[in-house]
C-alpha cells in the first residue's frame, strides 16, 4: 500500500546524555505483518539503568519544587504536541506491534484524554488540616509529596496508553520517571519522550531505557527508584515483587485478565454479540488485558448467541494493519503466534470446547506474518486450560449457564479479577452482579470506555493491585506526610 515503514534507530535518554548505543546489546525489531527484520533497537544494560536513575534522582529535586501551575502547563503543551503528531504516532504504533491504524488512532485519542485529565490534577493536590479541639495549640495537617523517582515498566500491547496511565500522573505529582518499555515496541514511546522534552519536561525528569528483562530487573533493584509501576504478566510481577521485597519498595501491578462477559436472556443481543466479538477477538487481535474473553450465555439464548457470534466473526477482516478496512492485524511475535495456536490445539484435541470459527494461522498473502484467525470455541468446559488461562490472542470461549448463581460462580472461578461485563435490563440483577462479581471493575450493557482517565482501573487476585485513573491513580504517585506544629 506504499506506507513508509522506515524508522530511525531508537536512542537511550539518560538525562543530559542521549545515546545510540546501550550496554545491553541490540534487539532486531521484526515487523509483525511480514515477519521481516527492519530495524535495530539498542538495549540498556545495568550501567545505562544506573545512569538513567542517577539523572532522574538529581532532576526530581528541581521538578518537585517547580510551581504546580508550571508543571501543568508543560503537560498541557505535551498534549498539544502529541495531538499535532497524531499521524506519526499512528504509523509508529502500527510498526511497533502490528495493531491496526483504526485501533492506533483510538489509543492515541485515549492517551490524549489521560494527558489532559492529569494535567488538570497538577495544581489541585492538597492535604487536610486536622484540628485537635481539646488542646487549641497545635497546628496539624497532611501534605501529599512525590516519591522521587518512579520506575515505569510497560509491555508491548499498548505502550502509549500505558504512558498516559503511568508517566503523566507521576509527572503531575512531581516525580521523575525512568521508562523501560518492552524491547518489542520502542518507536511510539521514543516519540513520546522526545515530545515531552520539547514541551519542557527537564532532561532527567523523563528518561528512557529500551531494554529486556535484565534492564527491568536492574531498574526495580536500583536504590534511587522509590516505587515501581508495572504493566505486564503475573509471572514477571512475582519476580518484581521478590526484588521489591528486599527494600520493601512499593509497586503498582497492572496484570492480565480472563474477564467474563455475562449475557442474560433479557439482553440486547444485537449490541451484546457485536461488542462481544469486536472487543475479544477483533480489536488488537485479542491482545488486551481487560478483554471479555469468556462469554457466558444463558441457556434460553445460547444457540442464538452462538449463531450471532459466528456471523460477526465472519465479518472481521484479517490483514495489513495499514489498510483502513482491516479489523484485525497480526499478533506481536512468532512466539506469541505459536503459543496461541498451541493453546487452541490443546483445547480442541482435549475436547475442552467445540471449534466454531478460526483455529489456525492463515495462508496465502498472510502466511509470513504472525497472524492467527479470530477463533471461537463453544460449549467450553469452564475448568479447562483455555477457560482458565489468559491466551492474550484472538480466542473467545463460550459457555452455557442456567441460573444467576451458577453464572456468578463460573465468572468468579479463575484466579484473575480485572474486569467483568454483563448484559441485562434487570436493574435488581445489575445491583446483585456489581456486588457479587469479583473484579476490579464491572461494566454493564456495553458501557464505554473501560479505560477512562476519570475512572479507576485495576485488578484483584492475580490481575494485580493498585489503581490507575481518577484521584486514586495520582495518589499512587504521592505519599502523605503528617505535619504537626506546636
Ligand atoms: P511481561 O510480564 O513478560 O513483560 C512486561 C514488561 O516487563 C516488559 O517490559 C519486560 O521486558 C519486563 N520484564 C520482564 N521480566 C522482568 C523482570 N524480571 N523484572 C523487571 N521487568 C521485567 O508481559 P508481556 O508478555 O510483555 O505482556 C503481556 C501481559 O501484560 C499480559 O498478561 C497482559 O494481560 C498484561 N497487560 C496488562 C495490562 C493492564 O493494564 N492490566 C495492560 C496490558 C497488558
Coordinates of C-alpha atoms and ligand atoms in Angstrom, one line a residue:
X1 CA 0.0 0.0 0.0
X2 CA 3.1 2.2 -0.2
X3 CA 3.3 3.0 3.5
X4 CA 6.6 4.3 4.7
X5 CA 7.9 1.7 7.1
X6 CA 11.3 3.4 7.8
X7 CA 12.2 4.1 11.3
X8 CA 15.2 5.9 12.9
X9 CA 17.3 3.8 15.3
X10 CA 15.9 4.5 18.8
X11 CA 18.1 6.0 21.4
X12 CA 18.5 5.9 25.2
X13 CA 17.6 9.1 27.1
X14 CA 19.9 9.3 30.2
X15 CA 19.3 12.9 31.3
X16 CA 21.6 15.3 29.5
X17 CA 23.1 12.4 27.6
X18 CA 21.2 10.8 24.7
X19 CA 23.0 7.9 23.2
X20 CA 22.5 5.5 20.3
X21 CA 24.2 2.5 21.9
X22 CA 23.4 0.7 25.1
X23 CA 25.5 -1.7 27.1
X24 CA 22.8 -4.5 26.8
X25 CA 23.4 -5.2 23.1
X26 CA 20.9 -4.9 20.3
X27 CA 17.4 -6.3 19.5
X28 CA 16.4 -6.8 15.9
X29 CA 12.9 -5.4 15.6
X30 CA 10.6 -7.6 13.4
X31 CA 7.6 -6.2 11.6
X32 CA 4.8 -8.5 12.7
X33 CA 2.7 -8.3 9.4
X34 CA 5.5 -9.6 7.3
X35 CA 7.9 -11.3 9.8
X36 CA 10.8 -9.3 8.4
X37 CA 13.6 -7.7 10.4
X38 CA 13.6 -4.0 9.7
X39 CA 15.4 -2.2 12.4
X40 CA 17.8 -2.4 15.3
X41 CA 17.0 -1.4 18.8
X42 CA 19.8 -0.6 21.2
X43 CA 19.3 -2.2 24.6
X44 CA 20.1 -0.7 28.0
X45 CA 22.3 -2.7 30.3
X46 CA 22.7 -2.2 34.1
X47 CA 25.1 0.7 33.6
X48 CA 22.6 2.6 31.5
X49 CA 19.9 1.9 34.0
X50 CA 22.2 3.3 36.7
X51 CA 22.9 6.4 34.6
X52 CA 19.2 7.0 34.0
X53 CA 18.2 6.5 37.7
X54 CA 21.0 8.9 38.8
X55 CA 20.0 11.5 36.3
X56 CA 16.4 11.1 37.5
X57 CA 17.1 11.5 41.1
X58 CA 19.1 14.7 40.5
X59 CA 16.4 16.2 38.3
X60 CA 13.5 15.1 40.5
X61 CA 14.6 17.6 43.2
X62 CA 14.0 20.5 40.9
X63 CA 10.9 19.1 39.4
X64 CA 9.1 18.6 42.7
X65 CA 9.7 22.2 43.7
X66 CA 8.7 23.6 40.3
X67 CA 5.4 25.5 40.6
X68 CA 2.5 23.1 40.1
X69 CA 1.0 25.5 37.5
X70 CA 4.2 25.3 35.5
X71 CA 4.2 21.5 35.6
X72 CA 0.6 21.6 34.5
X73 CA 1.4 23.9 31.5
X74 CA 4.3 21.6 30.5
X75 CA 2.0 18.6 30.4
X76 CA -0.7 20.6 28.5
X77 CA 2.0 21.5 26.0
X78 CA 3.0 17.9 25.7
X79 CA -0.6 17.0 24.9
X80 CA -0.7 19.7 22.2
X81 CA 2.5 18.4 20.6
X82 CA 1.2 14.8 20.7
X83 CA -2.0 15.9 19.0
X84 CA 0.0 17.6 16.3
X85 CA 1.9 14.3 15.8
X86 CA -1.1 12.0 15.8
X87 CA -0.3 10.6 12.3
X88 CA 3.3 9.9 13.3
X89 CA 2.1 8.1 16.4
X90 CA -0.3 6.1 14.3
X91 CA 2.4 5.0 11.9
X92 CA 4.9 4.1 14.7
X93 CA 2.3 2.3 16.7
X94 CA 1.4 0.1 13.8
X95 CA 5.1 -0.6 13.1
X96 CA 5.7 -1.3 16.8
X97 CA 3.4 -4.2 17.1
X98 CA 1.1 -4.6 14.1
X99 CA -2.0 -3.0 15.6
X100 CA -4.5 -1.7 13.0
X101 CA -4.5 2.0 12.1
X102 CA -8.0 2.3 13.5
X103 CA -7.0 0.9 16.9
X104 CA -3.8 3.0 16.9
X105 CA -5.9 6.2 16.4
X106 CA -8.3 5.1 19.2
X107 CA -5.4 4.5 21.6
X108 CA -3.8 7.9 20.8
X109 CA -7.1 9.7 21.4
X110 CA -7.5 7.9 24.7
X111 CA -3.9 8.7 25.7
X112 CA -4.6 12.4 25.0
X113 CA -7.6 12.2 27.4
X114 CA -5.2 10.9 30.1
X115 CA -2.7 13.7 29.4
X116 CA -5.3 16.5 29.8
X117 CA -7.1 14.8 32.7
X118 CA -3.9 14.5 34.8
X119 CA -2.5 17.9 33.7
X120 CA -5.6 19.2 35.5
X121 CA -4.7 17.5 38.7
X122 CA -1.2 19.0 38.9
X123 CA -2.3 22.2 40.8
X124 CA -5.1 20.6 42.8
X125 CA -3.2 18.3 45.1
X126 CA -3.8 19.4 48.6
X127 CA -3.7 17.9 52.1
X128 CA -6.0 18.0 55.1
X129 CA -6.0 20.3 58.1
X130 CA -6.5 18.4 61.3
X131 CA -7.9 20.0 64.4
X132 CA -7.2 18.9 67.9
X133 CA -10.2 20.5 69.7
X134 CA -9.1 19.5 73.2
X135 CA -5.8 21.5 73.1
X136 CA -6.2 24.6 70.9
X137 CA -2.4 24.9 70.4
X138 CA -1.0 22.7 67.7
X139 CA -1.5 23.1 64.0
X140 CA -1.6 19.7 62.3
X141 CA -2.1 18.9 58.6
X142 CA -1.1 16.4 55.9
X143 CA 0.8 17.1 52.8
X144 CA 1.0 15.0 49.6
X145 CA 4.6 14.6 48.4
X146 CA 6.0 12.9 45.3
X147 CA 8.1 9.8 45.9
X148 CA 11.1 11.0 43.9
X149 CA 11.9 8.5 41.1
X150 CA 9.3 6.1 39.7
X151 CA 10.4 3.0 37.7
X152 CA 7.9 2.6 34.9
X153 CA 7.9 -0.9 33.2
X154 CA 5.4 -1.4 30.5
X155 CA 4.5 -4.1 28.0
X156 CA 4.1 -4.0 24.2
X157 CA 0.3 -4.2 23.6
X158 CA -0.5 -0.5 24.1
X159 CA 2.7 1.3 25.1
X160 CA 1.3 4.8 24.5
X161 CA -1.8 4.4 26.7
X162 CA 0.4 2.8 29.4
X163 CA 2.5 6.0 29.4
X164 CA -0.7 8.1 29.7
X165 CA -1.8 6.0 32.6
X166 CA 1.5 6.0 34.5
X167 CA 4.0 8.6 33.3
X168 CA 1.6 11.5 33.1
X169 CA 0.2 11.2 36.7
X170 CA 3.7 10.5 38.0
X171 CA 5.0 13.7 36.4
X172 CA 1.9 15.7 37.5
X173 CA 2.5 14.6 41.1
X174 CA 6.1 15.9 40.9
X175 CA 8.1 12.7 40.3
X176 CA 10.8 11.9 37.8
X177 CA 10.3 8.7 35.8
X178 CA 12.6 6.1 34.3
X179 CA 10.7 4.4 31.5
X180 CA 11.6 0.8 30.5
X181 CA 9.4 -0.1 27.5
X182 CA 9.3 -3.6 26.0
X183 CA 12.2 -4.1 23.6
X184 CA 9.5 -5.2 21.1
X185 CA 7.9 -1.8 20.9
X186 CA 10.4 1.1 21.1
X187 CA 9.1 3.5 18.5
X188 CA 6.0 5.3 19.7
X189 CA 7.5 5.5 23.2
X190 CA 10.6 7.3 21.9
X191 CA 8.5 9.9 20.1
X192 CA 6.5 10.5 23.3
X193 CA 9.8 11.1 25.3
X194 CA 11.1 13.4 22.6
X195 CA 7.9 15.5 22.7
X196 CA 7.9 15.6 26.5
X197 CA 11.4 17.1 26.4
X198 CA 10.3 19.5 23.7
X199 CA 7.3 20.5 25.8
X200 CA 9.6 21.5 28.6
X201 CA 9.9 18.4 30.8
X202 CA 13.5 18.8 32.0
X203 CA 16.0 16.1 30.9
X204 CA 16.4 13.6 33.7
X205 CA 12.8 14.1 34.8
X206 CA 11.9 11.8 32.0
X207 CA 14.5 9.1 31.0
X208 CA 14.1 6.2 28.6
X209 CA 15.9 2.9 28.6
X210 CA 14.7 0.5 25.9
X211 CA 15.7 -2.9 27.3
X212 CA 14.9 -6.5 28.1
X213 CA 14.0 -8.2 31.4
X214 CA 17.6 -7.6 32.5
X215 CA 17.1 -3.8 32.4
X216 CA 13.7 -4.1 34.1
X217 CA 15.3 -6.1 36.9
X218 CA 18.1 -3.6 37.4
X219 CA 15.6 -0.8 37.4
X220 CA 13.4 -2.4 40.1
X221 CA 16.5 -3.1 42.2
X222 CA 18.0 0.4 41.8
X223 CA 18.2 2.2 45.2
X224 CA 17.2 5.5 43.7
X225 CA 13.9 4.1 42.4
X226 CA 11.3 4.7 45.1
X227 CA 8.3 3.0 43.6
X228 CA 7.6 0.7 40.6
X229 CA 4.6 1.0 38.3
X230 CA 4.4 -2.1 36.2
X231 CA 2.1 -3.4 33.4
X232 CA 2.7 -7.0 32.3
X233 CA 2.1 -10.6 33.2
X234 CA 1.7 -12.2 36.7
X235 CA 4.9 -14.2 36.3
X236 CA 7.0 -11.1 35.9
X237 CA 5.1 -9.4 38.6
X238 CA 6.1 -12.1 41.1
X239 CA 9.8 -11.6 40.1
X240 CA 9.4 -7.8 40.5
X241 CA 7.8 -8.2 43.9
X242 CA 10.6 -10.5 45.0
X243 CA 13.1 -7.8 44.2
X244 CA 10.9 -5.1 45.8
X245 CA 10.7 -7.2 49.0
X246 CA 14.4 -6.7 49.6
X247 CA 14.0 -3.0 50.2
X248 CA 10.2 -3.1 51.0
X249 CA 9.7 -1.0 47.8
X250 CA 6.1 -0.4 46.9
X251 CA 4.7 -1.3 43.5
X252 CA 1.6 -0.9 41.4
X253 CA 0.9 -4.0 39.3
X254 CA -1.5 -4.0 36.3
X255 CA -1.5 -7.6 35.2
X256 CA -3.5 -9.9 33.0
X257 CA -7.1 -11.0 32.9
X258 CA -9.6 -13.6 31.9
X259 CA -12.7 -11.5 32.0
X260 CA -16.2 -12.9 31.9
X261 CA -19.0 -11.4 29.8
X262 CA -22.4 -12.5 31.1
X263 CA -25.3 -12.4 28.5
X264 CA -28.7 -12.9 30.1
X265 CA -32.0 -13.8 28.5
X266 CA -33.2 -10.2 28.5
X267 CA -30.1 -8.7 27.0
X268 CA -30.0 -6.6 23.9
X269 CA -28.5 -9.3 21.7
X270 CA -27.7 -7.1 18.8
X271 CA -25.3 -4.9 20.8
X272 CA -24.1 -7.7 23.2
X273 CA -23.0 -10.1 20.4
X274 CA -21.4 -7.4 18.2
X275 CA -19.4 -5.9 21.1
X276 CA -18.5 -9.4 22.4
X277 CA -16.8 -10.2 19.1
X278 CA -15.0 -6.9 18.4
X279 CA -13.8 -6.5 22.0
X280 CA -12.4 -10.0 22.3
X281 CA -11.1 -11.4 19.0
X282 CA -11.3 -8.3 16.8
X283 CA -9.6 -5.3 18.3
X284 CA -5.8 -5.7 18.8
X285 CA -6.2 -9.3 17.8
X286 CA -7.3 -10.2 21.3
X287 CA -4.1 -8.9 22.9
X288 CA -5.8 -6.8 25.6
X289 CA -5.7 -7.3 29.3
X290 CA -9.3 -6.4 30.1
X291 CA -11.0 -8.1 27.1
X292 CA -14.1 -10.2 27.6
X293 CA -12.6 -13.5 26.6
X294 CA -15.1 -15.8 28.4
X295 CA -18.6 -15.4 27.1
X296 CA -21.2 -16.9 29.4
X297 CA -24.6 -17.1 27.7
X298 CA -28.0 -18.0 29.3
X299 CA -29.4 -21.4 28.1
X300 CA -32.5 -19.8 26.6
X301 CA -30.5 -17.6 24.2
X302 CA -27.4 -19.7 24.0
X303 CA -27.9 -21.1 20.4
X304 CA -28.9 -17.6 19.2
X305 CA -25.8 -16.1 20.8
X306 CA -23.5 -18.7 19.2
X307 CA -25.1 -18.2 15.8
X308 CA -24.7 -14.4 16.0
X309 CA -21.1 -14.6 17.3
X310 CA -20.2 -16.8 14.3
X311 CA -21.7 -14.3 11.9
X312 CA -19.9 -11.3 13.4
X313 CA -16.6 -13.2 13.4
X314 CA -17.0 -14.0 9.7
X315 CA -17.3 -10.2 9.2
X316 CA -13.9 -9.5 10.7
X317 CA -11.1 -8.8 8.2
X318 CA -7.6 -10.0 8.9
X319 CA -4.8 -8.4 7.0
X320 CA -2.4 -5.5 6.5
X321 CA -2.9 -3.3 9.6
X322 CA -2.3 -0.2 7.5
X323 CA -5.4 -1.0 5.4
X324 CA -8.2 1.0 7.0
X325 CA -10.8 -1.7 6.1
X326 CA -8.8 -4.3 8.1
X327 CA -10.2 -5.0 11.6
X328 CA -7.5 -7.3 12.9
X329 CA -3.8 -7.4 12.4
X330 CA -1.2 -10.0 13.3
X331 CA -0.2 -10.9 16.9
X332 CA 3.1 -9.4 18.2
X333 CA 5.7 -12.1 17.5
X334 CA 6.2 -15.6 16.0
X335 CA 6.5 -17.0 19.6
X336 CA 3.1 -15.4 20.6
X337 CA 1.6 -16.9 17.4
X338 CA 2.9 -20.4 18.2
X339 CA 1.8 -20.2 21.9
X340 CA -1.7 -19.1 20.9
X341 CA -2.0 -21.8 18.3
X342 CA -0.7 -24.4 20.8
X343 CA -3.4 -23.4 23.3
X344 CA -6.1 -23.7 20.7
X345 CA -4.8 -27.0 19.6
X346 CA -4.8 -28.4 23.1
X347 CA -8.3 -27.2 23.7
X348 CA -9.6 -28.8 20.5
X349 CA -7.7 -32.1 20.9
X350 CA -8.6 -32.3 24.6
X351 CA -12.3 -31.7 23.9
X352 CA -12.4 -28.6 26.1
X353 CA -14.7 -27.0 23.5
X354 CA -16.2 -27.1 20.0
X355 CA -14.3 -25.0 17.4
X356 CA -16.9 -22.9 15.6
X357 CA -14.5 -20.3 13.9
X358 CA -10.9 -19.9 13.1
X359 CA -8.3 -22.0 14.9
X360 CA -5.4 -21.7 12.5
X361 CA -2.8 -19.4 11.0
X362 CA -4.0 -18.1 7.7
X363 CA -2.1 -19.0 4.5
X364 CA -1.8 -17.1 1.2
X365 CA -0.6 -13.4 1.4
X366 CA -0.6 -13.5 5.2
X367 CA 1.4 -16.7 5.7
X368 CA 4.7 -14.9 6.5
X369 CA 3.2 -12.6 9.1
X370 CA 2.3 -13.6 12.7
X371 CA -1.4 -13.9 12.1
X372 CA -4.0 -16.1 13.9
X373 CA -7.5 -16.4 12.7
X374 CA -10.1 -15.0 15.1
X375 CA -11.1 -18.1 16.9
X376 CA -14.2 -19.1 18.8
X377 CA -14.9 -22.2 20.9
X378 CA -18.4 -23.0 22.1
X379 CA -19.5 -25.4 24.9
X380 CA -16.3 -24.7 26.7
X381 CA -15.6 -26.5 29.9
X382 CA -15.1 -23.7 32.4
X383 CA -12.4 -25.7 34.2
X384 CA -10.2 -26.3 31.1
X385 CA -6.9 -24.6 30.4
X386 CA -8.4 -22.4 27.6
X387 CA -11.1 -21.1 30.0
X388 CA -8.7 -20.6 33.0
X389 CA -5.5 -19.2 31.4
X390 CA -5.0 -15.9 29.7
X391 CA -4.5 -16.6 26.0
X392 CA -3.6 -13.0 25.0
X393 CA -4.6 -13.6 21.5
X394 CA -7.8 -13.8 19.4
X395 CA -9.6 -16.6 21.2
X396 CA -13.2 -16.4 22.6
X397 CA -14.6 -19.2 24.8
X398 CA -18.4 -19.6 25.1
X399 CA -20.1 -21.4 28.0
X400 CA -23.8 -22.0 28.8
X401 CA -25.4 -21.3 32.1
X402 CA -28.8 -21.8 33.6
X403 CA -29.1 -19.6 36.8
X404 CA -27.7 -16.3 38.1
X405 CA -26.0 -18.1 41.0
X406 CA -24.3 -20.5 38.6
X407 CA -23.0 -17.8 36.2
X408 CA -21.6 -15.8 39.1
X409 CA -19.7 -18.8 40.4
X410 CA -18.3 -19.6 36.9
X411 CA -17.4 -15.9 36.3
X412 CA -15.5 -15.8 39.7
X413 CA -13.8 -19.2 39.3
X414 CA -10.5 -18.0 37.8
X415 CA -7.5 -16.6 39.7
X416 CA -7.8 -13.3 37.7
X417 CA -10.0 -10.4 38.6
X418 CA -9.5 -7.5 36.2
X419 CA -13.0 -6.8 34.6
X420 CA -16.4 -8.4 34.4
X421 CA -19.1 -7.5 31.8
X422 CA -22.8 -8.1 31.9
X423 CA -25.7 -7.6 29.6
X424 CA -29.2 -7.4 31.2
X425 CA -32.0 -4.9 31.6
X426 CA -33.0 -6.1 35.1
X427 CA -31.8 -3.4 37.5
X428 CA -32.1 -5.6 40.6
X429 CA -29.9 -8.2 38.9
X430 CA -27.4 -5.5 37.9
X431 CA -27.2 -4.4 41.6
X432 CA -26.5 -8.0 42.7
X433 CA -23.9 -8.6 40.0
X434 CA -22.0 -5.4 40.7
X435 CA -21.6 -6.6 44.3
X436 CA -21.1 -10.4 43.6
X437 CA -18.6 -10.3 40.6
X438 CA -15.1 -10.4 41.9
X439 CA -13.2 -8.0 39.7
X440 CA -11.6 -4.6 39.8
X441 CA -14.4 -3.3 37.5
X442 CA -17.9 -4.3 36.4
X443 CA -19.1 -2.9 33.1
X444 CA -22.8 -3.2 32.2
X445 CA -24.6 -3.1 28.8
X446 CA -21.6 -2.0 26.8
X447 CA -20.6 1.0 29.0
X448 CA -17.5 2.5 27.4
X449 CA -14.7 3.2 27.7
X450 CA -13.4 0.7 30.2
X451 CA -10.1 2.5 30.4
X452 CA -11.1 6.1 31.1
X453 CA -8.9 8.6 33.0
X454 CA -11.7 9.6 35.3
X455 CA -12.5 6.0 36.4
X456 CA -10.1 3.9 38.5
X457 CA -8.8 0.8 36.7
X458 CA -7.0 -2.2 38.2
X459 CA -7.3 -5.7 39.3
X460 CA -7.7 -8.1 42.2
X461 CA -6.3 -11.6 42.6
X462 CA -3.5 -12.3 40.0
X463 CA -4.7 -9.3 38.0
X464 CA -2.7 -7.2 40.3
X465 CA -3.1 -4.4 42.8
X466 CA -3.0 -0.6 42.8
X467 CA -5.1 1.6 40.6
X468 CA -4.7 3.8 37.5
X469 CA -7.2 6.6 36.7
X470 CA -9.0 9.1 38.8
X471 CA -7.8 10.5 42.1
X472 CA -6.6 7.0 43.1
X473 CA -4.4 6.9 40.1
X474 CA -2.4 10.0 41.0
X475 CA -2.4 9.1 44.7
X476 CA -0.3 6.0 43.7
X477 CA 2.5 8.5 43.0
X478 CA 2.1 10.5 46.2
X479 CA 2.8 9.7 49.8
X480 CA 1.2 11.5 52.6
X481 CA 3.3 13.3 55.2
X482 CA 1.8 14.3 58.6
X483 CA 2.9 17.6 60.0
X484 CA 2.2 18.9 63.5
X485 CA 3.5 22.3 64.6
X486 CA 3.4 23.1 68.3
Ligands
LIG1 P1 5.8 -9.5 30.6 O1 5.4 -9.5 32.0 O2 6.6 -10.6 30.0 O3 6.7 -8.2 30.3 C1 6.3 -6.9 30.7 C2 7.5 -6.0 30.9 O4 8.2 -6.4 32.0 C3 8.4 -5.9 29.7 O5 8.9 -4.6 29.5 C4 9.5 -6.8 30.1 O6 10.8 -6.5 29.5 C5 9.6 -6.6 31.6 N1 10.2 -7.6 32.4 C6 10.3 -8.9 32.1 N2 10.9 -9.6 33.1 C7 11.2 -8.7 34.0 C8 11.8 -8.8 35.3 N3 12.2 -9.9 35.8 N4 12.0 -7.6 36.0 C9 11.5 -6.4 35.5 N5 10.9 -6.3 34.3 C10 10.8 -7.4 33.6 O7 4.5 -9.3 29.9 P2 4.2 -9.4 28.4 O8 4.1 -10.8 28.0 O9 5.1 -8.5 27.6 O10 2.7 -8.7 28.3 C11 1.5 -9.4 28.4 C12 0.9 -9.3 29.8 O11 0.7 -7.9 30.1 C13 -0.4 -10.0 29.8 O12 -0.6 -10.7 31.0 C14 -1.4 -8.8 29.8 O13 -2.7 -9.1 30.3 C15 -0.7 -7.8 30.6 N6 -1.2 -6.5 30.4 C16 -1.9 -5.9 31.5 C17 -2.5 -4.6 31.3 C18 -3.2 -3.9 32.5 O14 -3.3 -2.7 32.5 N7 -3.7 -4.6 33.4 C19 -2.3 -3.9 30.1 C20 -1.7 -4.6 29.1 C21 -1.1 -5.8 29.3

